[in-house]
Short mmCIF file of C-alpha atoms in Angstrom, two decimals:
data_model
loop_
_atom_site.label_atom_id
_atom_site.label_comp_id
_atom_site.label_asym_id
_atom_site.label_seq_id
_atom_site.Cartn_x
_atom_site.Cartn_y
_atom_site.Cartn_z
CA MET A 29 84.90 97.48 68.68
CA ASP A 30 84.21 97.48 64.93
CA ASN A 31 82.94 101.06 64.87
CA GLU A 32 85.13 102.42 67.64
CA LYS A 33 88.77 103.40 67.90
CA ARG A 34 90.83 100.84 69.73
CA PRO A 35 92.15 101.60 73.20
CA THR A 36 95.82 102.50 73.14
CA VAL A 37 98.64 101.83 75.60
CA ILE A 38 101.77 104.03 75.73
CA LEU A 39 105.07 102.56 76.95
CA PRO A 40 107.53 105.32 77.96
CA GLY A 41 111.15 105.44 76.90
CA TYR A 42 114.22 104.42 78.87
CA LEU A 43 114.55 106.14 82.28
CA ALA A 44 111.38 108.14 81.59
CA ALA A 45 108.35 108.41 83.85
CA ALA A 46 104.70 108.03 82.89
CA ARG A 47 103.90 111.66 83.75
CA GLU A 48 106.03 112.85 80.83
CA TYR A 49 103.54 111.14 78.50
CA TYR A 50 100.31 112.49 79.94
CA PRO A 51 100.13 115.26 77.29
CA MET A 52 100.54 112.61 74.57
CA GLN A 53 97.79 110.61 76.24
CA GLN A 54 95.52 113.65 76.24
CA HIS A 55 96.19 114.35 72.56
CA LEU A 56 95.27 110.77 71.64
CA GLN A 57 92.14 110.92 73.75
CA ALA A 58 91.14 114.14 72.00
CA LEU A 59 91.39 112.19 68.74
CA GLY A 60 89.01 109.56 70.11
CA PHE A 61 91.47 106.91 71.30
CA PRO A 62 90.96 105.74 74.90
CA THR A 63 94.55 105.80 76.14
CA GLN A 64 96.50 104.46 79.11
CA VAL A 65 100.15 105.15 79.98
CA VAL A 66 102.11 102.32 81.56
CA PRO A 67 102.58 103.67 85.12
CA VAL A 68 106.35 103.41 85.10
CA ARG A 69 108.46 105.55 87.41
CA VAL A 70 112.10 106.43 86.94
CA ARG A 71 113.10 104.07 89.74
CA ASN A 72 111.42 101.17 87.92
CA TRP A 73 114.17 101.42 85.32
CA PHE A 74 117.08 101.15 87.78
CA PRO A 75 117.14 97.29 87.81
CA THR A 76 117.47 97.34 84.01
CA VAL A 77 120.54 99.60 83.83
CA GLY A 78 123.63 98.20 82.16
CA GLY A 79 121.83 95.97 79.71
CA ARG A 80 120.09 93.91 82.37
CA SER A 81 116.65 92.30 82.14
CA MET A 82 113.59 94.27 81.05
CA VAL A 83 111.29 91.97 83.05
CA PRO A 84 110.37 94.73 85.57
CA ILE A 85 109.08 96.85 82.70
CA LEU A 86 107.38 93.90 80.99
CA ARG A 87 105.43 93.24 84.19
CA LEU A 88 104.11 96.80 84.28
CA LEU A 89 103.34 96.71 80.56
CA ASP A 90 101.45 93.43 80.76
CA ARG A 91 99.42 94.58 83.76
CA THR A 92 98.40 97.75 81.93
CA VAL A 93 97.51 95.90 78.72
CA GLN A 94 95.38 93.31 80.56
CA GLU A 95 93.60 96.02 82.56
CA THR A 96 92.92 97.95 79.34
CA LEU A 97 91.55 94.90 77.52
CA GLU A 98 89.23 94.21 80.43
CA ARG A 99 88.15 97.80 80.94
CA TYR A 100 87.13 98.30 77.32
CA GLN A 101 85.94 94.74 76.72
CA THR A 102 88.06 94.30 73.62
CA ASP A 103 90.42 91.64 72.31
CA LYS A 104 93.09 93.99 70.90
CA ILE A 105 94.82 97.25 71.72
CA ASN A 106 97.15 99.65 69.93
CA LEU A 107 100.61 99.74 71.48
CA VAL A 108 102.79 102.86 71.27
CA GLY A 109 106.43 102.61 72.38
CA HIS A 110 108.70 105.64 72.60
CA SER A 111 112.46 105.12 72.28
CA ALA A 112 113.44 101.85 74.04
CA GLY A 113 109.74 101.31 74.68
CA GLY A 114 109.43 100.28 71.04
CA TRP A 115 111.85 97.35 71.18
CA ILE A 116 110.65 96.34 74.64
CA ALA A 117 107.18 96.12 73.09
CA ARG A 118 108.62 93.76 70.45
CA ILE A 119 109.87 91.47 73.25
CA TYR A 120 106.41 91.58 74.81
CA MET A 121 104.69 90.68 71.54
CA GLY A 122 107.06 87.82 70.76
CA SER A 123 106.47 84.10 71.19
CA LYS A 124 109.95 83.20 72.48
CA PRO A 125 110.37 83.08 76.29
CA TYR A 126 112.49 86.07 77.35
CA THR A 127 114.63 84.10 79.79
CA ILE A 128 118.08 85.19 78.63
CA HIS A 129 118.89 86.91 81.95
CA GLY A 130 117.83 83.96 84.12
CA ASP A 131 115.43 86.02 86.26
CA VAL A 132 112.18 84.36 85.07
CA ASP A 133 111.19 80.94 83.78
CA GLU A 134 109.25 80.03 80.65
CA ASN A 135 105.94 80.26 82.50
CA ALA A 136 106.27 83.95 83.40
CA ASN A 137 103.57 84.85 80.84
CA LEU A 138 105.19 88.19 79.95
CA TRP A 139 105.35 87.66 76.19
CA TYR A 140 103.37 86.15 73.30
CA ALA A 141 101.13 89.22 73.27
CA TYR A 142 101.02 89.82 69.51
CA PRO A 143 97.49 88.35 69.20
CA GLN A 144 96.35 91.19 71.49
CA VAL A 145 98.08 93.96 69.53
CA SER A 146 96.41 95.55 66.52
CA THR A 147 99.03 98.21 65.73
CA LEU A 148 102.53 98.77 67.09
CA VAL A 149 103.81 102.33 66.74
CA CYS A 150 107.50 102.87 67.51
CA LEU A 151 108.50 106.49 68.08
CA GLY A 152 112.22 107.21 67.74
CA THR A 153 113.05 103.64 68.71
CA PRO A 154 116.69 102.55 68.29
CA HIS A 155 116.11 99.10 66.82
CA THR A 156 119.88 98.64 66.38
CA SER A 157 122.82 99.43 68.62
CA TYR A 158 126.59 99.10 68.80
CA GLU A 159 126.59 99.69 72.55
CA ARG A 160 128.02 96.67 74.33
CA TRP A 161 125.52 96.88 77.21
CA THR A 162 122.42 96.95 75.00
CA ARG A 163 123.39 94.26 72.51
CA LYS A 164 122.17 91.28 74.53
CA ASN A 165 118.59 92.55 74.65
CA LEU A 166 118.50 93.93 71.11
CA ASP A 167 120.12 90.83 69.64
CA PHE A 168 117.38 88.76 71.29
CA VAL A 169 114.74 90.97 69.65
CA ASN A 170 116.26 91.20 66.19
CA ASN A 171 117.41 87.60 65.92
CA ASN A 172 114.02 86.22 66.96
CA TYR A 173 111.70 88.85 65.45
CA PRO A 174 113.46 90.57 62.53
CA GLY A 175 111.67 93.48 60.89
CA ALA A 176 107.87 93.65 60.97
CA PHE A 177 107.84 90.04 62.12
CA TYR A 178 104.15 89.63 62.91
CA ALA A 179 102.79 91.57 59.94
CA PRO A 180 100.12 91.50 58.63
CA ASP A 181 98.57 90.28 61.91
CA VAL A 182 100.10 93.35 63.54
CA ARG A 183 100.46 96.67 61.74
CA TYR A 184 103.96 98.07 62.32
CA VAL A 185 104.47 101.85 62.10
CA CYS A 186 107.99 103.17 62.76
CA VAL A 187 108.32 106.93 63.13
CA ALA A 188 111.70 108.63 62.82
CA GLY A 189 112.31 112.27 63.58
CA LYS A 190 114.49 114.38 61.31
CA ALA A 191 115.72 117.33 63.33
CA ILE A 192 119.50 117.26 63.78
CA TYR A 193 122.36 116.21 61.51
CA GLY A 194 125.20 114.71 63.50
CA LYS A 195 128.52 116.52 63.25
CA ARG A 196 131.61 116.96 65.40
CA ARG A 197 130.83 120.54 66.31
CA PRO A 198 128.95 122.45 69.05
CA GLY A 199 125.22 121.82 68.99
CA GLN A 200 125.61 118.59 67.04
CA TRP A 201 128.10 116.62 69.15
CA LEU A 202 125.48 114.81 71.22
CA ALA A 203 123.61 113.74 68.10
CA PHE A 204 126.83 112.63 66.39
CA ASN A 205 127.90 110.46 69.34
CA SER A 206 124.43 109.00 69.86
CA TYR A 207 124.03 108.15 66.17
CA LYS A 208 127.53 106.65 66.09
CA ILE A 209 126.87 104.17 68.91
CA THR A 210 123.44 103.33 67.50
CA CYS A 211 124.09 102.79 63.78
CA ASN A 212 127.90 103.17 63.59
CA GLN A 213 127.60 106.39 61.61
CA GLY A 214 127.65 109.81 63.22
CA ASN A 215 127.24 111.98 60.13
CA THR A 216 123.57 111.31 59.48
CA TRP A 217 120.08 112.63 60.20
CA GLY A 218 117.96 111.77 63.19
CA ASP A 219 115.95 113.14 66.10
CA GLY A 220 119.02 114.10 68.09
CA ILE A 221 119.29 110.70 69.80
CA THR A 222 118.09 108.05 67.35
CA PRO A 223 119.26 108.12 63.71
CA ILE A 224 116.61 107.60 61.05
CA SER A 225 118.16 104.36 59.81
CA ALA A 226 117.93 102.74 63.26
CA ALA A 227 114.35 103.89 63.84
CA HIS A 228 112.94 102.00 60.84
CA LEU A 229 112.18 98.29 60.41
CA GLN A 230 112.08 96.29 57.21
CA GLY A 231 108.49 95.60 56.25
CA ALA A 232 107.04 98.30 58.50
CA GLU A 233 105.30 101.48 57.45
CA ASN A 234 108.29 103.76 57.96
CA LEU A 235 107.72 107.49 58.42
CA ILE A 236 110.13 110.42 58.58
CA LEU A 237 108.76 113.52 60.30
CA GLU A 238 110.54 116.85 60.59
CA PRO A 239 111.53 118.78 62.59
CA VAL A 240 110.80 116.18 65.28
CA HIS A 241 113.16 115.82 68.26
CA HIS A 242 113.55 112.81 70.53
CA SER A 243 112.32 114.29 73.80
CA PRO A 244 109.82 116.97 74.88
CA LYS A 245 112.63 119.10 76.31
CA SER A 246 113.78 119.98 72.79
CA GLY A 247 110.59 121.53 71.43
CA THR A 248 108.63 119.72 68.73
CA TRP A 249 108.75 116.01 69.51
CA TYR A 250 106.78 112.80 68.93
CA GLY A 251 104.20 113.86 71.53
CA SER A 252 103.51 117.34 70.15
CA PRO A 253 99.84 117.75 69.15
CA GLU A 254 100.41 118.12 65.40
CA ILE A 255 102.87 115.21 65.36
CA VAL A 256 100.56 112.91 67.36
CA LYS A 257 97.81 113.67 64.87
CA THR A 258 100.07 112.54 62.02
CA TRP A 259 101.06 109.12 63.38
CA ALA A 260 97.73 108.51 65.10
CA ALA A 261 96.18 108.33 61.64
CA TYR A 262 97.84 104.89 61.38
CA LEU A 263 96.23 103.52 64.53
CA GLN A 264 93.33 101.09 64.15
#
Protein backbone atom coordinates (compact mmCIF):
# COMPACT_ATOMS: atom_id res chain seq x y z
CA MET A 1 0.00 0.00 0.00
CA ASP A 2 3.02 2.33 0.10
CA ASN A 3 2.28 3.89 -3.28
CA GLU A 4 -1.49 3.68 -3.12
CA LYS A 5 -4.18 5.60 -1.31
CA ARG A 6 -5.56 3.72 1.63
CA PRO A 7 -9.08 2.30 1.49
CA THR A 8 -11.53 4.42 3.44
CA VAL A 9 -14.60 3.51 5.50
CA ILE A 10 -17.42 6.02 6.12
CA LEU A 11 -19.56 5.72 9.27
CA PRO A 12 -22.85 7.64 8.90
CA GLY A 13 -24.25 9.99 11.50
CA TYR A 14 -26.97 9.33 14.05
CA LEU A 15 -30.27 8.08 12.56
CA ALA A 16 -28.80 8.38 9.05
CA ALA A 17 -28.75 5.66 6.40
CA ALA A 18 -25.81 4.57 4.26
CA ARG A 19 -27.48 5.72 1.04
CA GLU A 20 -27.17 9.35 2.14
CA TYR A 21 -23.38 8.93 1.96
CA TYR A 22 -23.10 7.33 -1.47
CA PRO A 23 -22.31 10.70 -3.12
CA MET A 24 -19.53 11.25 -0.56
CA GLN A 25 -18.27 7.76 -1.34
CA GLN A 26 -18.24 8.55 -5.05
CA HIS A 27 -16.35 11.81 -4.51
CA LEU A 28 -13.66 10.00 -2.51
CA GLN A 29 -13.39 7.28 -5.12
CA ALA A 30 -12.96 9.94 -7.80
CA LEU A 31 -9.99 11.19 -5.76
CA GLY A 32 -8.46 7.72 -5.80
CA PHE A 33 -9.60 6.39 -2.40
CA PRO A 34 -11.33 2.99 -2.50
CA THR A 35 -14.30 3.68 -0.22
CA GLN A 36 -16.93 1.67 1.62
CA VAL A 37 -19.93 3.01 3.55
CA VAL A 38 -20.97 1.10 6.66
CA PRO A 39 -24.31 -0.41 5.50
CA VAL A 40 -26.35 1.06 8.31
CA ARG A 41 -30.09 1.57 7.94
CA VAL A 42 -32.24 3.96 9.93
CA ARG A 43 -33.77 1.07 11.85
CA ASN A 44 -30.30 -0.05 12.98
CA TRP A 45 -30.18 3.08 15.14
CA PHE A 46 -33.46 2.43 16.97
CA PRO A 47 -31.90 0.22 19.71
CA THR A 48 -29.44 3.04 20.48
CA VAL A 49 -32.05 5.77 21.07
CA GLY A 50 -32.06 7.44 24.47
CA GLY A 51 -28.37 7.10 25.15
CA ARG A 52 -28.36 3.32 24.97
CA SER A 53 -25.53 1.09 23.73
CA MET A 54 -23.84 1.69 20.38
CA VAL A 55 -22.94 -2.01 20.08
CA PRO A 56 -25.34 -2.57 17.12
CA ILE A 57 -23.48 0.11 15.17
CA LEU A 58 -20.06 -1.11 16.31
CA ARG A 59 -20.89 -4.56 14.92
CA LEU A 60 -21.70 -3.13 11.50
CA LEU A 61 -18.62 -0.91 11.60
CA ASP A 62 -16.28 -3.75 12.54
CA ARG A 63 -17.69 -6.04 9.86
CA THR A 64 -17.16 -3.36 7.21
CA VAL A 65 -13.62 -2.58 8.37
CA GLN A 66 -12.59 -6.25 8.42
CA GLU A 67 -14.10 -6.84 4.97
CA THR A 68 -12.28 -3.76 3.64
CA LEU A 69 -8.93 -4.84 5.09
CA GLU A 70 -9.33 -8.26 3.51
CA ARG A 71 -10.59 -6.99 0.17
CA TYR A 72 -7.67 -4.61 -0.34
CA GLN A 73 -5.06 -6.75 1.42
CA THR A 74 -3.93 -3.94 3.67
CA ASP A 75 -3.25 -3.56 7.38
CA LYS A 76 -4.80 -0.09 7.82
CA ILE A 77 -7.75 1.95 6.62
CA ASN A 78 -8.85 5.58 6.84
CA LEU A 79 -11.97 6.02 8.96
CA VAL A 80 -14.40 8.89 8.33
CA GLY A 81 -17.16 9.51 10.87
CA HIS A 82 -19.91 12.07 10.31
CA SER A 83 -21.64 13.59 13.35
CA ALA A 84 -22.05 10.89 16.05
CA GLY A 85 -20.14 8.56 13.74
CA GLY A 86 -16.97 10.37 14.81
CA TRP A 87 -17.23 9.62 18.53
CA ILE A 88 -18.54 6.11 17.87
CA ALA A 89 -15.35 5.59 15.83
CA ARG A 90 -13.35 6.69 18.89
CA ILE A 91 -15.05 3.94 20.93
CA TYR A 92 -14.20 1.45 18.21
CA MET A 93 -10.54 2.47 18.14
CA GLY A 94 -10.15 2.38 21.91
CA SER A 95 -8.54 -0.31 24.03
CA LYS A 96 -11.07 -0.26 26.90
CA PRO A 97 -13.92 -2.81 26.69
CA TYR A 98 -17.15 -0.92 25.91
CA THR A 99 -19.27 -2.85 28.41
CA ILE A 100 -20.91 0.05 30.24
CA HIS A 101 -24.42 -0.94 29.09
CA GLY A 102 -24.08 -4.60 30.08
CA ASP A 103 -25.06 -5.92 26.63
CA VAL A 104 -21.65 -7.44 25.71
CA ASP A 105 -18.73 -8.92 27.61
CA GLU A 106 -15.04 -8.08 27.37
CA ASN A 107 -14.53 -10.65 24.61
CA ALA A 108 -16.90 -9.01 22.13
CA ASN A 109 -13.93 -7.85 20.01
CA LEU A 110 -15.66 -4.61 18.94
CA TRP A 111 -12.89 -2.23 20.00
CA TYR A 112 -9.10 -1.92 20.11
CA ALA A 113 -9.08 -1.08 16.40
CA TYR A 114 -6.64 1.84 16.49
CA PRO A 115 -3.77 -0.28 15.10
CA GLN A 116 -5.91 -0.73 11.96
CA VAL A 117 -6.70 2.97 11.54
CA SER A 118 -4.31 5.28 9.72
CA THR A 119 -6.39 8.48 9.81
CA LEU A 120 -9.60 9.33 11.65
CA VAL A 121 -11.59 12.17 10.11
CA CYS A 122 -14.48 13.51 12.19
CA LEU A 123 -16.99 15.63 10.27
CA GLY A 124 -19.20 17.86 12.42
CA THR A 125 -18.85 15.47 15.34
CA PRO A 126 -20.20 16.69 18.71
CA HIS A 127 -17.38 15.48 20.95
CA THR A 128 -19.05 17.12 23.97
CA SER A 129 -22.65 17.26 25.12
CA TYR A 130 -24.81 18.55 27.96
CA GLU A 131 -27.69 16.26 26.97
CA ARG A 132 -28.48 13.89 29.80
CA TRP A 133 -29.14 10.94 27.47
CA THR A 134 -25.83 11.21 25.60
CA ARG A 135 -23.51 11.80 28.54
CA LYS A 136 -22.96 8.16 29.47
CA ASN A 137 -21.52 7.29 26.06
CA LEU A 138 -19.57 10.51 25.57
CA ASP A 139 -18.17 10.45 29.09
CA PHE A 140 -16.87 6.93 28.37
CA VAL A 141 -15.14 8.23 25.24
CA ASN A 142 -13.69 11.43 26.67
CA ASN A 143 -12.65 10.02 30.04
CA ASN A 144 -10.83 7.07 28.47
CA TYR A 145 -9.55 8.65 25.24
CA PRO A 146 -9.24 12.43 25.72
CA GLY A 147 -8.29 14.49 22.68
CA ALA A 148 -6.24 12.93 19.90
CA PHE A 149 -5.50 10.03 22.23
CA TYR A 150 -3.75 7.67 19.82
CA ALA A 151 -1.70 10.28 17.97
CA PRO A 152 0.78 10.03 16.35
CA ASP A 153 -0.10 6.38 15.62
CA VAL A 154 -3.43 7.65 14.29
CA ARG A 155 -3.78 10.98 12.50
CA TYR A 156 -6.79 12.87 13.87
CA VAL A 157 -8.53 15.41 11.62
CA CYS A 158 -11.57 17.21 13.05
CA VAL A 159 -13.62 19.27 10.59
CA ALA A 160 -16.06 21.90 11.82
CA GLY A 161 -18.49 23.72 9.57
CA LYS A 162 -19.04 27.45 9.97
CA ALA A 163 -22.41 28.26 8.46
CA ILE A 164 -24.88 29.51 11.08
CA TYR A 165 -24.50 31.70 14.15
CA GLY A 166 -26.89 30.66 16.88
CA LYS A 167 -29.40 33.28 17.97
CA ARG A 168 -32.87 33.34 19.49
CA ARG A 169 -34.57 34.44 16.30
CA PRO A 170 -36.20 32.83 13.23
CA GLY A 171 -33.75 30.92 11.08
CA GLN A 172 -31.24 30.60 13.92
CA TRP A 173 -33.32 29.04 16.70
CA LEU A 174 -32.49 25.44 15.82
CA ALA A 175 -28.78 26.21 15.74
CA PHE A 176 -28.97 28.13 19.03
CA ASN A 177 -30.74 25.27 20.84
CA SER A 178 -28.49 22.60 19.36
CA TYR A 179 -25.32 24.51 20.24
CA LYS A 180 -26.64 25.18 23.74
CA ILE A 181 -27.19 21.51 24.59
CA THR A 182 -23.87 20.56 23.00
CA CYS A 183 -21.41 23.11 24.40
CA ASN A 184 -23.64 25.08 26.82
CA GLN A 185 -23.44 28.20 24.66
CA GLY A 186 -26.04 29.06 22.06
CA ASN A 187 -24.56 32.30 20.73
CA THR A 188 -21.71 30.81 18.73
CA TRP A 189 -20.75 29.59 15.27
CA GLY A 190 -21.26 26.10 13.94
CA ASP A 191 -22.71 24.01 11.12
CA GLY A 192 -26.28 24.47 12.29
CA ILE A 193 -26.20 21.44 14.59
CA THR A 194 -22.67 21.11 15.99
CA PRO A 195 -20.83 24.18 17.31
CA ILE A 196 -17.22 24.62 16.23
CA SER A 197 -15.88 24.28 19.77
CA ALA A 198 -17.48 20.84 20.21
CA ALA A 199 -16.30 19.57 16.82
CA HIS A 200 -12.60 19.98 17.62
CA LEU A 201 -10.29 17.82 19.75
CA GLN A 202 -7.15 18.86 21.57
CA GLY A 203 -4.11 17.60 19.70
CA ALA A 204 -5.99 16.98 16.45
CA GLU A 205 -5.60 18.80 13.17
CA ASN A 206 -8.65 21.03 13.58
CA LEU A 207 -10.20 22.62 10.51
CA ILE A 208 -12.95 25.22 10.11
CA LEU A 209 -14.67 25.22 6.73
CA GLU A 210 -17.31 27.70 5.60
CA PRO A 211 -20.09 27.84 4.63
CA VAL A 212 -20.45 24.15 5.53
CA HIS A 213 -23.74 22.86 6.97
CA HIS A 214 -24.29 19.70 9.00
CA SER A 215 -26.49 17.75 6.60
CA PRO A 216 -26.93 17.48 2.82
CA LYS A 217 -30.46 18.91 3.07
CA SER A 218 -29.03 22.36 3.80
CA GLY A 219 -26.89 22.85 0.69
CA THR A 220 -23.11 22.86 1.00
CA TRP A 221 -22.16 20.23 3.57
CA TYR A 222 -19.27 17.95 4.52
CA GLY A 223 -20.04 15.65 1.58
CA SER A 224 -20.15 18.33 -1.12
CA PRO A 225 -17.50 17.70 -3.81
CA GLU A 226 -15.36 20.77 -3.10
CA ILE A 227 -15.52 20.16 0.66
CA VAL A 228 -14.62 16.47 0.35
CA LYS A 229 -11.62 17.48 -1.72
CA THR A 230 -10.45 19.78 1.08
CA TRP A 231 -10.53 17.27 3.95
CA ALA A 232 -9.55 14.30 1.80
CA ALA A 233 -6.16 15.95 1.37
CA TYR A 234 -5.48 14.87 4.98
CA LEU A 235 -6.18 11.19 4.33
CA GLN A 236 -3.21 8.82 4.06
